[in-house]
Structure formats: structure tokens, C-alpha cells
Amino acid sequence: GQQVMQIPQYQHVQEGEDFTTYCNSSTTLSNIQWYKQRPGGHPVFLIQLVKSGEVKKQKRLTFQFGEAKKNSSLHITATQTTDVGTYFCLLSNSGNEKLTFGTGTRLTIIP
Amino acid sequence: DAGITQSPRHKVTETGTPVTLRCHQTENHRYMYWYRQDPGHGLRLIHYSYGVKDTDKGEVSDGYSVSRSKTEDFLLTLESATSSQTSVYFCAISESRVIYGNQPQHFGDGTRLSIL
């Protein structure tokens, strides 16, 4: 089946530092979505990327889709305590329409 | 938040007993999904439904069955619960399959299931 590597698994940063999580697929994707799950909460949709090389921004968050549509990244500039949580990618395989979540990156902020 | 209610929110039961989890939506969305979430594994799809009485398996469907007799309700059943099925179960809904449009999945608050 599709292998979805999301790295790093954990990230501890000082408040104000930047943070990046990467999602890598072994197969070509039709699109990718990103979700955030606060501790004790449920995943909440952030954004969807569809086009090769696409870049989207939401305030301090920047999302990129790789040129080959096999990887994506989420970058947070100047982290704040409200950014705490686990960030997941959800991949849609272009070949078999399978939906697969990445294993997630858990972000903790040191005040 | 989307109108999704999962019940029960917490359940403790014994190995070998049947368990049914319910997901109820008020959004009239076509697609409904059941996931389990375990440390180190993220969210794994158990089953999903693309309409009334239309369901399909996900990547971890063994030991689980589902039913959807009405648009608003999607039931997940563990016929004979095992300790390996201890997990947090999330239901999600979407207007269409992700690949066909820009429709996100909306999640319920989850059910924490412990099987002793």
C-alpha cells in the first residue's frame, strides 16, 4: 500500500521560532489536505493543495505541494502557543483513489 | 463546527462483547467515514460510506462492520471486541470524495473505547 512518511514525528520549539513538517508519498498524488488536531480534540481541516508546485498561505502558515506531486510541507513562521497540536496530511492517491493520513507531527511550544 | 454527534463518547467493555458506535450528522453529507487513532499510527480508515447502504472497506477493516440505513446515521460494530481494538474512534463526513472536489472532511469529537 501507499507509504506516507511525515517528518518529524515530534518537534519542540521555542515560542517565536519557525516550524516545518513534511509529508512524503511513494506514489503520485491527486491532491493533499492538511489538518490540525489540538490536544484532546478532533482533526480540523486547514487547506487543500491540488496543483503541482502550488503554494498557499494562511497568515503565518505556508503550504507547498511538490512539483512531482509526491510531497508537501507546512511551514509556520514565528510560532505561538496557539499553534500547539498535531498536524496531519491527508493524501489522495491519483491511481486508486485511496485516502491515507500521514502519521502526524506533534508540535509543542516552549514559552 | 459541522453537525456531527458521536455516541457514546466513552465506553469500557470486556473482550468478546459486541460494541456499536454511532455517528449522526445533520449536514446531509453523502460521505461518512470511520477512523481509529492510535499513538504512532495517526488516523487509519476502517470503513466509509458513499450513500445509503453503500459502504466500502478501508485499510484496517478486519474485525469491524458498518451499516448505513439512513443518510444521517453511520454505525460501526465490533462483533466480538478484542483488546487490540482499544482506541479512539473518529467519525468524519464530507460532501463528496476528496479527489473530486475541494470538500474537506469534518470530524466528530471521537469515542474513546477501552476493551479489557
PDB file of C-alpha atoms in Angstrom:
ATOM      1  CA  GLY A   1       0.000   0.000   0.000  1.00  0.00           C
ATOM      2  CA  GLN A   2       0.902   3.632  -0.082  1.00  0.00           C
ATOM      3  CA  GLN A   3       3.628   4.660   2.331  1.00  0.00           C
ATOM      4  CA  VAL A   4       3.098   8.044   3.934  1.00  0.00           C
ATOM      5  CA  MET A   5       6.093   9.398   5.744  1.00  0.00           C
ATOM      6  CA  GLN A   6       5.508  12.517   7.818  1.00  0.00           C
ATOM      7  CA  ILE A   7       8.550  14.011   9.477  1.00  0.00           C
ATOM      8  CA  PRO A   8       9.473  14.846  12.099  1.00  0.00           C
ATOM      9  CA  GLN A   9       7.277  12.821  14.434  1.00  0.00           C
ATOM     10  CA  TYR A  10       7.769  15.354  17.233  1.00  0.00           C
ATOM     11  CA  GLN A  11       9.021  18.931  17.264  1.00  0.00           C
ATOM     12  CA  HIS A  12       9.679  21.121  20.274  1.00  0.00           C
ATOM     13  CA  VAL A  13      10.337  24.779  19.522  1.00  0.00           C
ATOM     14  CA  GLN A  14      10.761  27.973  21.472  1.00  0.00           C
ATOM     15  CA  GLU A  15       7.891  30.387  21.023  1.00  0.00           C
ATOM     16  CA  GLY A  16       8.721  32.653  18.111  1.00  0.00           C
ATOM     17  CA  GLU A  17      10.788  30.068  16.236  1.00  0.00           C
ATOM     18  CA  ASP A  18       9.699  28.613  12.926  1.00  0.00           C
ATOM     19  CA  PHE A  19       8.347  25.099  12.396  1.00  0.00           C
ATOM     20  CA  THR A  20       8.100  22.860   9.363  1.00  0.00           C
ATOM     21  CA  THR A  21       6.547  19.435   8.845  1.00  0.00           C
ATOM     22  CA  TYR A  22       6.965  17.355   5.717  1.00  0.00           C
ATOM     23  CA  CYS A  23       4.715  14.781   4.145  1.00  0.00           C
ATOM     24  CA  ASN A  24       6.216  12.365   1.630  1.00  0.00           C
ATOM     25  CA  SER A  25       4.476   9.795  -0.541  1.00  0.00           C
ATOM     26  CA  SER A  26       5.908   6.931  -2.546  1.00  0.00           C
ATOM     27  CA  THR A  27       3.235   7.463  -5.204  1.00  0.00           C
ATOM     28  CA  THR A  28       1.896  10.417  -7.182  1.00  0.00           C
ATOM     29  CA  LEU A  29      -0.963  12.234  -5.513  1.00  0.00           C
ATOM     30  CA  SER A  30      -4.057  13.850  -6.953  1.00  0.00           C
ATOM     31  CA  ASN A  31      -4.294  16.252  -4.028  1.00  0.00           C
ATOM     32  CA  ILE A  32      -3.327  16.689  -0.409  1.00  0.00           C
ATOM     33  CA  GLN A  33      -5.103  18.177   2.568  1.00  0.00           C
ATOM     34  CA  TRP A  34      -3.703  19.373   5.869  1.00  0.00           C
ATOM     35  CA  TYR A  35      -5.410  19.072   9.251  1.00  0.00           C
ATOM     36  CA  LYS A  36      -4.632  20.261  12.758  1.00  0.00           C
ATOM     37  CA  GLN A  37      -5.625  18.414  15.899  1.00  0.00           C
ATOM     38  CA  ARG A  38      -5.363  20.190  19.232  1.00  0.00           C
ATOM     39  CA  PRO A  39      -4.603  18.018  22.306  1.00  0.00           C
ATOM     40  CA  GLY A  40      -7.799  16.195  23.276  1.00  0.00           C
ATOM     41  CA  GLY A  41      -9.603  17.469  20.192  1.00  0.00           C
ATOM     42  CA  HIS A  42     -10.522  16.291  16.745  1.00  0.00           C
ATOM     43  CA  PRO A  43      -8.799  16.999  13.423  1.00  0.00           C
ATOM     44  CA  VAL A  44      -9.774  20.269  11.802  1.00  0.00           C
ATOM     45  CA  PHE A  45      -9.309  20.967   8.103  1.00  0.00           C
ATOM     46  CA  LEU A  46      -6.747  23.633   7.242  1.00  0.00           C
ATOM     47  CA  ILE A  47      -6.252  23.611   3.474  1.00  0.00           C
ATOM     48  CA  GLN A  48      -6.196  21.570   0.256  1.00  0.00           C
ATOM     49  CA  LEU A  49      -3.485  21.614  -2.422  1.00  0.00           C
ATOM     50  CA  VAL A  50      -4.214  20.328  -5.906  1.00  0.00           C
ATOM     51  CA  LYS A  51      -1.752  21.747  -8.450  1.00  0.00           C
ATOM     52  CA  SER A  52       1.865  20.803  -8.936  1.00  0.00           C
ATOM     53  CA  GLY A  53       4.127  23.338  -7.208  1.00  0.00           C
ATOM     54  CA  GLU A  54       1.171  25.076  -5.567  1.00  0.00           C
ATOM     55  CA  VAL A  55       1.855  27.409  -2.635  1.00  0.00           C
ATOM     56  CA  LYS A  56      -0.878  28.702  -0.348  1.00  0.00           C
ATOM     57  CA  LYS A  57      -0.683  30.945   2.696  1.00  0.00           C
ATOM     58  CA  GLN A  58      -2.891  31.404   5.707  1.00  0.00           C
ATOM     59  CA  LYS A  59      -1.483  34.158   7.916  1.00  0.00           C
ATOM     60  CA  ARG A  60       1.684  32.600   9.416  1.00  0.00           C
ATOM     61  CA  LEU A  61       1.120  29.212   7.738  1.00  0.00           C
ATOM     62  CA  THR A  62       2.581  28.387   4.322  1.00  0.00           C
ATOM     63  CA  PHE A  63       1.647  25.196   2.483  1.00  0.00           C
ATOM     64  CA  GLN A  64       3.522  23.781  -0.505  1.00  0.00           C
ATOM     65  CA  PHE A  65       2.847  20.954  -2.918  1.00  0.00           C
ATOM     66  CA  GLY A  66       5.876  19.451  -4.621  1.00  0.00           C
ATOM     67  CA  GLU A  67       6.460  19.728  -8.341  1.00  0.00           C
ATOM     68  CA  ALA A  68       6.164  15.959  -8.745  1.00  0.00           C
ATOM     69  CA  LYS A  69       3.055  15.868  -6.522  1.00  0.00           C
ATOM     70  CA  LYS A  70       4.682  13.361  -4.196  1.00  0.00           C
ATOM     71  CA  ASN A  71       5.428  15.582  -1.228  1.00  0.00           C
ATOM     72  CA  SER A  72       4.139  18.569   0.673  1.00  0.00           C
ATOM     73  CA  SER A  73       5.193  20.815   3.508  1.00  0.00           C
ATOM     74  CA  LEU A  74       3.567  23.003   6.116  1.00  0.00           C
ATOM     75  CA  HIS A  75       5.648  25.864   7.490  1.00  0.00           C
ATOM     76  CA  ILE A  76       4.689  28.043  10.446  1.00  0.00           C
ATOM     77  CA  THR A  77       6.512  31.339  10.881  1.00  0.00           C
ATOM     78  CA  ALA A  78       7.089  32.687  14.404  1.00  0.00           C
ATOM     79  CA  THR A  79       5.183  30.020  16.311  1.00  0.00           C
ATOM     80  CA  GLN A  80       2.726  30.940  19.037  1.00  0.00           C
ATOM     81  CA  THR A  81       1.303  28.866  21.871  1.00  0.00           C
ATOM     82  CA  THR A  82      -1.936  28.559  19.908  1.00  0.00           C
ATOM     83  CA  ASP A  83      -0.060  26.527  17.281  1.00  0.00           C
ATOM     84  CA  VAL A  84       0.323  23.603  19.682  1.00  0.00           C
ATOM     85  CA  GLY A  85      -1.128  20.380  18.326  1.00  0.00           C
ATOM     86  CA  THR A  86      -0.572  17.597  15.847  1.00  0.00           C
ATOM     87  CA  TYR A  87      -0.504  18.355  12.137  1.00  0.00           C
ATOM     88  CA  PHE A  88      -1.622  15.683   9.709  1.00  0.00           C
ATOM     89  CA  CYS A  89      -1.547  15.427   5.962  1.00  0.00           C
ATOM     90  CA  LEU A  90      -4.284  13.503   4.142  1.00  0.00           C
ATOM     91  CA  LEU A  91      -3.207  12.114   0.816  1.00  0.00           C
ATOM     92  CA  SER A  92      -5.392  11.157  -2.088  1.00  0.00           C
ATOM     93  CA  ASN A  93      -3.676   8.695  -4.398  1.00  0.00           C
ATOM     94  CA  SER A  94      -4.171   9.521  -8.053  1.00  0.00           C
ATOM     95  CA  GLY A  95      -4.097   5.882  -9.088  1.00  0.00           C
ATOM     96  CA  ASN A  96      -6.557   4.116  -6.813  1.00  0.00           C
ATOM     97  CA  GLU A  97      -8.390   6.967  -5.050  1.00  0.00           C
ATOM     98  CA  LYS A  98      -7.203   5.737  -1.670  1.00  0.00           C
ATOM     99  CA  LEU A  99      -7.223   8.201   1.198  1.00  0.00           C
ATOM    100  CA  THR A 100      -4.362   7.914   3.665  1.00  0.00           C
ATOM    101  CA  PHE A 101      -3.450  10.074   6.627  1.00  0.00           C
ATOM    102  CA  GLY A 102       0.162  10.722   7.464  1.00  0.00           C
ATOM    103  CA  THR A 103       1.317   9.705  10.935  1.00  0.00           C
ATOM    104  CA  GLY A 104       1.350  13.324  12.069  1.00  0.00           C
ATOM    105  CA  THR A 105       3.846  15.770  13.552  1.00  0.00           C
ATOM    106  CA  ARG A 106       3.252  16.762  17.130  1.00  0.00           C
ATOM    107  CA  LEU A 107       4.276  20.356  17.838  1.00  0.00           C
ATOM    108  CA  THR A 108       4.935  21.597  21.338  1.00  0.00           C
ATOM    109  CA  ILE A 109       5.881  25.185  22.148  1.00  0.00           C
ATOM    110  CA  ILE A 110       8.271  26.201  24.903  1.00  0.00           C
ATOM    111  CA  PRO A 111       7.116  29.611  26.194  1.00  0.00           C
TER     112      PRO A 111
ATOM    113  CA  ASP B   1     -18.428  23.064  13.640  1.00  0.00           C
ATOM    114  CA  ALA B   2     -20.326  20.657  11.390  1.00  0.00           C
ATOM    115  CA  GLY B   3     -23.301  18.894  12.995  1.00  0.00           C
ATOM    116  CA  ILE B   4     -21.738  15.580  13.873  1.00  0.00           C
ATOM    117  CA  THR B   5     -22.542  13.656  17.028  1.00  0.00           C
ATOM    118  CA  GLN B   6     -20.743  10.519  18.108  1.00  0.00           C
ATOM    119  CA  SER B   7     -22.128   8.254  20.781  1.00  0.00           C
ATOM    120  CA  PRO B   8     -21.118   7.078  23.216  1.00  0.00           C
ATOM    121  CA  ARG B   9     -18.202   9.403  23.961  1.00  0.00           C
ATOM    122  CA  HIS B  10     -16.562   6.884  26.259  1.00  0.00           C
ATOM    123  CA  LYS B  11     -17.037   3.159  26.684  1.00  0.00           C
ATOM    124  CA  VAL B  12     -15.304   0.429  28.658  1.00  0.00           C
ATOM    125  CA  THR B  13     -16.179  -3.139  27.854  1.00  0.00           C
ATOM    126  CA  GLU B  14     -14.801  -6.651  28.035  1.00  0.00           C
ATOM    127  CA  THR B  15     -13.151  -8.782  25.420  1.00  0.00           C
ATOM    128  CA  GLY B  16     -15.635 -10.786  23.390  1.00  0.00           C
ATOM    129  CA  THR B  17     -18.585  -8.457  23.804  1.00  0.00           C
ATOM    130  CA  PRO B  18     -20.262  -6.722  20.854  1.00  0.00           C
ATOM    131  CA  VAL B  19     -19.920  -2.958  20.625  1.00  0.00           C
ATOM    132  CA  THR B  20     -21.719  -0.482  18.373  1.00  0.00           C
ATOM    133  CA  LEU B  21     -20.650   3.108  17.899  1.00  0.00           C
ATOM    134  CA  ARG B  22     -22.973   5.616  16.321  1.00  0.00           C
ATOM    135  CA  CYS B  23     -22.267   8.628  14.156  1.00  0.00           C
ATOM    136  CA  HIS B  24     -25.122  11.032  13.486  1.00  0.00           C
ATOM    137  CA  GLN B  25     -24.934  14.024  11.121  1.00  0.00           C
ATOM    138  CA  THR B  26     -27.322  16.861  10.418  1.00  0.00           C
ATOM    139  CA  GLU B  27     -25.487  18.156   7.318  1.00  0.00           C
ATOM    140  CA  ASN B  28     -26.999  15.771   4.744  1.00  0.00           C
ATOM    141  CA  HIS B  29     -23.476  14.962   3.512  1.00  0.00           C
ATOM    142  CA  ARG B  30     -23.119  11.987   1.221  1.00  0.00           C
ATOM    143  CA  TYR B  31     -19.852  10.570   2.530  1.00  0.00           C
ATOM    144  CA  MET B  32     -19.221   9.272   6.019  1.00  0.00           C
ATOM    145  CA  TYR B  33     -16.049   7.690   7.400  1.00  0.00           C
ATOM    146  CA  TRP B  34     -14.902   5.768  10.448  1.00  0.00           C
ATOM    147  CA  TYR B  35     -11.286   6.128  11.589  1.00  0.00           C
ATOM    148  CA  ARG B  36      -9.329   4.811  14.514  1.00  0.00           C
ATOM    149  CA  GLN B  37      -6.478   6.798  16.028  1.00  0.00           C
ATOM    150  CA  ASP B  38      -3.608   5.154  17.865  1.00  0.00           C
ATOM    151  CA  PRO B  39      -0.252   6.576  19.010  1.00  0.00           C
ATOM    152  CA  GLY B  40       2.329   6.264  16.275  1.00  0.00           C
ATOM    153  CA  HIS B  41      -0.228   5.369  13.616  1.00  0.00           C
ATOM    154  CA  GLY B  42      -2.137   8.570  13.076  1.00  0.00           C
ATOM    155  CA  LEU B  43      -5.646   8.138  11.707  1.00  0.00           C
ATOM    156  CA  ARG B  44      -6.445   4.907   9.883  1.00  0.00           C
ATOM    157  CA  LEU B  45      -9.567   4.413   7.817  1.00  0.00           C
ATOM    158  CA  ILE B  46     -11.765   1.499   8.893  1.00  0.00           C
ATOM    159  CA  HIS B  47     -14.775   1.791   6.578  1.00  0.00           C
ATOM    160  CA  TYR B  48     -16.520   4.517   4.678  1.00  0.00           C
ATOM    161  CA  SER B  49     -19.913   5.054   3.092  1.00  0.00           C
ATOM    162  CA  TYR B  50     -20.764   6.879  -0.125  1.00  0.00           C
ATOM    163  CA  GLY B  51     -24.534   6.671   0.269  1.00  0.00           C
ATOM    164  CA  VAL B  52     -27.355   4.828   1.975  1.00  0.00           C
ATOM    165  CA  LYS B  53     -26.485   1.124   2.058  1.00  0.00           C
ATOM    166  CA  ASP B  54     -23.281   1.823   0.081  1.00  0.00           C
ATOM    167  CA  THR B  55     -20.131   1.092   2.050  1.00  0.00           C
ATOM    168  CA  ASP B  56     -16.555   0.058   1.365  1.00  0.00           C
ATOM    169  CA  LYS B  57     -13.562  -1.131   3.336  1.00  0.00           C
ATOM    170  CA  GLY B  58     -10.645   0.968   4.461  1.00  0.00           C
ATOM    171  CA  GLU B  59      -7.141  -0.127   5.350  1.00  0.00           C
ATOM    172  CA  VAL B  60      -7.974  -1.659   8.775  1.00  0.00           C
ATOM    173  CA  SER B  61     -11.437  -3.146   8.287  1.00  0.00           C
ATOM    174  CA  ASP B  62     -10.833  -6.619   9.782  1.00  0.00           C
ATOM    175  CA  GLY B  63     -12.984  -7.148  12.881  1.00  0.00           C
ATOM    176  CA  TYR B  64     -15.319  -4.269  12.039  1.00  0.00           C
ATOM    177  CA  SER B  65     -18.600  -3.956  10.184  1.00  0.00           C
ATOM    178  CA  VAL B  66     -20.675  -0.916   9.305  1.00  0.00           C
ATOM    179  CA  SER B  67     -24.190  -0.071   8.298  1.00  0.00           C
ATOM    180  CA  ARG B  68     -25.887   2.969   6.857  1.00  0.00           C
ATOM    181  CA  SER B  69     -29.647   2.675   6.644  1.00  0.00           C
ATOM    182  CA  LYS B  70     -30.227   6.438   6.653  1.00  0.00           C
ATOM    183  CA  THR B  71     -28.241   9.349   5.280  1.00  0.00           C
ATOM    184  CA  GLU B  72     -27.713  10.782   8.746  1.00  0.00           C
ATOM    185  CA  ASP B  73     -26.537   7.656  10.596  1.00  0.00           C
ATOM    186  CA  PHE B  74     -23.401   5.531  10.172  1.00  0.00           C
ATOM    187  CA  LEU B  75     -22.899   2.699  12.637  1.00  0.00           C
ATOM    188  CA  LEU B  76     -19.635   0.931  13.409  1.00  0.00           C
ATOM    189  CA  THR B  77     -19.883  -2.526  15.002  1.00  0.00           C
ATOM    190  CA  LEU B  78     -17.247  -4.637  16.664  1.00  0.00           C
ATOM    191  CA  GLU B  79     -18.875  -8.063  16.631  1.00  0.00           C
ATOM    192  CA  SER B  80     -16.543  -9.506  19.267  1.00  0.00           C
ATOM    193  CA  ALA B  81     -14.280  -6.854  20.727  1.00  0.00           C
ATOM    194  CA  THR B  82     -10.588  -7.569  21.287  1.00  0.00           C
ATOM    195  CA  SER B  83      -8.016  -5.642  23.316  1.00  0.00           C
ATOM    196  CA  SER B  84      -6.271  -4.589  20.077  1.00  0.00           C
ATOM    197  CA  GLN B  85      -9.389  -2.582  19.226  1.00  0.00           C
ATOM    198  CA  THR B  86      -8.856  -0.277  22.187  1.00  0.00           C
ATOM    199  CA  SER B  87      -8.555   3.099  20.503  1.00  0.00           C
ATOM    200  CA  VAL B  88     -10.098   6.470  19.876  1.00  0.00           C
ATOM    201  CA  TYR B  89     -12.647   6.256  17.065  1.00  0.00           C
ATOM    202  CA  PHE B  90     -13.495   9.263  14.928  1.00  0.00           C
ATOM    203  CA  CYS B  91     -16.345   9.685  12.526  1.00  0.00           C
ATOM    204  CA  ALA B  92     -15.995  12.144   9.648  1.00  0.00           C
ATOM    205  CA  ILE B  93     -18.276  13.445   6.925  1.00  0.00           C
ATOM    206  CA  SER B  94     -17.744  15.159   3.596  1.00  0.00           C
ATOM    207  CA  GLU B  95     -19.935  16.420   0.795  1.00  0.00           C
ATOM    208  CA  SER B  96     -18.005  14.481  -1.813  1.00  0.00           C
ATOM    209  CA  ARG B  97     -14.934  12.316  -2.077  1.00  0.00           C
ATOM    210  CA  VAL B  98     -11.860  14.432  -1.630  1.00  0.00           C
ATOM    211  CA  ILE B  99     -10.398  13.796  -5.062  1.00  0.00           C
ATOM    212  CA  TYR B 100     -13.471  15.036  -6.871  1.00  0.00           C
ATOM    213  CA  GLY B 101     -13.600  18.468  -5.342  1.00  0.00           C
ATOM    214  CA  ASN B 102     -12.402  20.763  -2.649  1.00  0.00           C
ATOM    215  CA  GLN B 103     -14.512  19.250   0.073  1.00  0.00           C
ATOM    216  CA  PRO B 104     -12.827  18.811   3.435  1.00  0.00           C
ATOM    217  CA  GLN B 105     -13.656  16.162   5.977  1.00  0.00           C
ATOM    218  CA  HIS B 106     -15.377  17.320   9.162  1.00  0.00           C
ATOM    219  CA  PHE B 107     -14.781  15.234  12.247  1.00  0.00           C
ATOM    220  CA  GLY B 108     -16.838  14.358  15.287  1.00  0.00           C
ATOM    221  CA  ASP B 109     -15.455  14.646  18.798  1.00  0.00           C
ATOM    222  CA  GLY B 110     -14.471  10.975  18.951  1.00  0.00           C
ATOM    223  CA  THR B 111     -15.292   7.937  21.051  1.00  0.00           C
ATOM    224  CA  ARG B 112     -12.724   6.616  23.490  1.00  0.00           C
ATOM    225  CA  LEU B 113     -13.152   2.832  23.611  1.00  0.00           C
ATOM    226  CA  SER B 114     -11.339   0.631  26.102  1.00  0.00           C
ATOM    227  CA  ILE B 115     -11.547  -3.148  25.875  1.00  0.00           C
ATOM    228  CA  LEU B 116     -10.329  -5.015  28.913  1.00  0.00           C
TER     229      LEU B 116
END
